[in-house]
Amino acid sequence: MQLTSAQKDILDGKEGEVKAKVMKTLVLFGDIFGATKLVPVTHKQGHLVTSFGIGLLKPLFRTMDELIAAGLCAEGKFTVDPRPVDYANVKCNLLEKLVFDKFMYSEQTRYEQQLSKVGLRDKNAFTCTCYLPETGNVPKKGDVLSWAESSAVVYANSVLGARCNRNSGMLDLFGSIVGYVPYFGLLTDEGRKATWKVYVRTTRKPEAQVLGSAIGMKVMEDVPYVYGLDRFIGTELNDDAVAYLKDFGAATASNGAVGLYHIDKLTPEAKELGESLIAPDAKVYVVDDAELERVYKSYPVMWKDPSAKAKLCFVGCPHLTYGQLCDWTEKIVSGLAEKGRKKVAVRTVLCAAPAVAAKFRATDGYKKLVATGARLTEICPLMYTNNPLTKGTPIATNSNKLRTYSVSRYYKDADILQIICGGEVKK
Ligand code: F3S
């Protein structure tokens, strides 16, 4: 890898031994992927994927201590993924609380103190949807980033036109500290070319998270160019389209390993460059109603008792946009009214970023939501479900990401609403 003299100086320890180790890690990482050089991070605000103080992650805490002792800090500060627990809104029994506090997230307080010292932006910076305007970590088209959270990386690349690889945890922080990332993959024009043409030929708007799942499982880490979605979500990146793409992208990134997709006539690079973004030998995948149904039916039911009724519903993984929060509240309120109920039939938790939740809490919509018995939280539901005790609870979700990484069961939006409102889910 070609390094500039400033980069070589850091590697040679002229800015300290610890910074040299940080640089060496980035160089080795880049070498593995055939990077030709390091390029400056132009969007200075970072985003970290590691938000949880799991006691077992001792090397992480040691590394943080080393960075702090050396006085190293991310130049442009950073946001970070959501916190793991919120006992006020996601109730736990005493045993679960004990497991969380004493075993699983026993280092949460220490870790958050470490995060503050290496550049955490503020106490409300905990969300995976850092790119929404309320949180305000919004890169511009062409910006180079040092992020790792897969749902945020795919959104930034695809919807914002920024450039970021699917880095792993800690490399996101290291890139933000030295201000450089290795140049390969999705940072290059070549790496942003689509090697799949995907034709959406469904008769109605596909469920975002099932379509994303289908495409993710088909193309894996490749870049798809998707035709036919503009019929359903339009050709402008308005609030509804952006919310759809957030959920679609998270499913492509978790059910597969997609870091970038292009949507014909909609996403910035597709609008600007059109079919010139497609590699000459691109493969073809057609998604019709039957294909979506096949994918949906292939999801395993991991509940201990597959015929059990859900006892908890999580909506908002990735975190909901403000518009989605308003929309879900309206749907729950009117769904309950139709059933002649005042309260949700199942414990229901909606998840959103602290800044989005704060905006919503100032509205009448929040009062209506709370009156139904549903709760609003800022945590990551996966961190909550990632616990041996909750594995016995039948948890329902409309998140394909949460389904993939936990034993939660996936339901389409309309079915989740039925469950919440006490209706029957069609077989
Ligand atoms: Fe976000 Fe946690 Fe889901 S980080 S995407 S809410 S798994």
PDB file of N, CA and C and ligand atoms in Angstrom, residues 81-82 128 149 151 250 316-319 379-382 399 401-402 405, ligand 1:
ATOM      1  N   ASP A  81     -24.350   3.024  18.155  1.00  0.00           N
ATOM      2  CA  ASP A  81     -25.573   2.223  18.127  1.00  0.00           C
ATOM      3  C   ASP A  81     -26.341   2.339  19.458  1.00  0.00           C
ATOM      4  N   PRO A  82     -27.587   1.866  19.470  1.00  0.00           N
ATOM      5  CA  PRO A  82     -28.419   2.074  20.670  1.00  0.00           C
ATOM      6  C   PRO A  82     -27.918   1.337  21.907  1.00  0.00           C
ATOM      7  N   CYS A 128     -29.018   3.532  15.767  1.00  0.00           N
ATOM      8  CA  CYS A 128     -28.459   3.016  14.516  1.00  0.00           C
ATOM      9  C   CYS A 128     -28.886   3.892  13.335  1.00  0.00           C
ATOM     10  N   GLU A 149     -21.724   0.005  11.448  1.00  0.00           N
ATOM     11  CA  GLU A 149     -23.083  -0.548  11.596  1.00  0.00           C
ATOM     12  C   GLU A 149     -23.667  -0.835  10.197  1.00  0.00           C
ATOM     13  N   SER A 151     -26.577  -1.532   8.857  1.00  0.00           N
ATOM     14  CA  SER A 151     -27.776  -0.860   8.333  1.00  0.00           C
ATOM     15  C   SER A 151     -27.488   0.617   8.031  1.00  0.00           C
ATOM     16  N   ALA A 250     -31.632  -2.475   5.558  1.00  0.00           N
ATOM     17  CA  ALA A 250     -31.207  -3.235   6.750  1.00  0.00           C
ATOM     18  C   ALA A 250     -31.392  -4.728   6.504  1.00  0.00           C
ATOM     19  N   GLY A 316     -39.460  -1.490  15.056  1.00  0.00           N
ATOM     20  CA  GLY A 316     -38.466  -0.411  15.022  1.00  0.00           C
ATOM     21  C   GLY A 316     -37.037  -0.891  15.099  1.00  0.00           C
ATOM     22  N   CYS A 317     -36.690  -1.820  14.220  1.00  0.00           N
ATOM     23  CA  CYS A 317     -35.306  -2.303  14.087  1.00  0.00           C
ATOM     24  C   CYS A 317     -35.038  -2.401  12.593  1.00  0.00           C
ATOM     25  N   PRO A 318     -34.328  -1.419  12.001  1.00  0.00           N
ATOM     26  CA  PRO A 318     -33.688  -0.249  12.605  1.00  0.00           C
ATOM     27  C   PRO A 318     -34.721   0.711  13.214  1.00  0.00           C
ATOM     28  N   HIS A 319     -34.224   1.616  14.045  1.00  0.00           N
ATOM     29  CA  HIS A 319     -35.077   2.596  14.709  1.00  0.00           C
ATOM     30  C   HIS A 319     -36.032   3.277  13.728  1.00  0.00           C
ATOM     31  N   ILE A 379     -33.809   1.809  22.960  1.00  0.00           N
ATOM     32  CA  ILE A 379     -32.796   0.739  22.957  1.00  0.00           C
ATOM     33  C   ILE A 379     -32.782  -0.019  21.637  1.00  0.00           C
ATOM     34  N   CYS A 380     -31.811  -0.934  21.530  1.00  0.00           N
ATOM     35  CA  CYS A 380     -31.771  -1.890  20.428  1.00  0.00           C
ATOM     36  C   CYS A 380     -32.483  -3.156  20.897  1.00  0.00           C
ATOM     37  N   PRO A 381     -33.561  -3.552  20.227  1.00  0.00           N
ATOM     38  CA  PRO A 381     -34.281  -4.738  20.691  1.00  0.00           C
ATOM     39  C   PRO A 381     -33.437  -6.014  20.627  1.00  0.00           C
ATOM     40  N   LEU A 382     -32.466  -6.034  19.732  1.00  0.00           N
ATOM     41  CA  LEU A 382     -31.613  -7.226  19.643  1.00  0.00           C
ATOM     42  C   LEU A 382     -30.793  -7.389  20.925  1.00  0.00           C
ATOM     43  N   SER A 399     -39.226  -6.909  11.980  1.00  0.00           N
ATOM     44  CA  SER A 399     -37.848  -6.648  11.533  1.00  0.00           C
ATOM     45  C   SER A 399     -37.170  -7.933  11.088  1.00  0.00           C
ATOM     46  N   LYS A 401     -34.103  -8.066  10.345  1.00  0.00           N
ATOM     47  CA  LYS A 401     -32.786  -8.089  10.990  1.00  0.00           C
ATOM     48  C   LYS A 401     -32.900  -8.745  12.365  1.00  0.00           C
ATOM     49  N   LEU A 402     -33.916  -8.347  13.115  1.00  0.00           N
ATOM     50  CA  LEU A 402     -34.095  -8.927  14.452  1.00  0.00           C
ATOM     51  C   LEU A 402     -34.392 -10.421  14.344  1.00  0.00           C
ATOM     52  N   TYR A 405     -31.042 -12.395  13.720  1.00  0.00           N
ATOM     53  CA  TYR A 405     -30.036 -12.491  14.782  1.00  0.00           C
ATOM     54  C   TYR A 405     -30.589 -12.945  16.128  1.00  0.00           C
TER      55      TYR A 405
HETATM   56 FE1  F3S B   1     -30.560  -0.988  15.046  1.00  0.00          FE
HETATM   57 FE2  F3S B   1     -30.298  -2.851  16.879  1.00  0.00          FE
HETATM   58 FE3  F3S B   1     -31.807  -3.261  14.837  1.00  0.00          FE
HETATM   59  S1  F3S B   1     -28.679  -1.549  16.114  1.00  0.00           S
HETATM   60  S2  F3S B   1     -30.812  -2.163  13.199  1.00  0.00           S
HETATM   61  S3  F3S B   1     -32.160  -1.685  16.392  1.00  0.00           S
HETATM   62  S4  F3S B   1     -30.393  -4.713  15.691  1.00  0.00           S
END
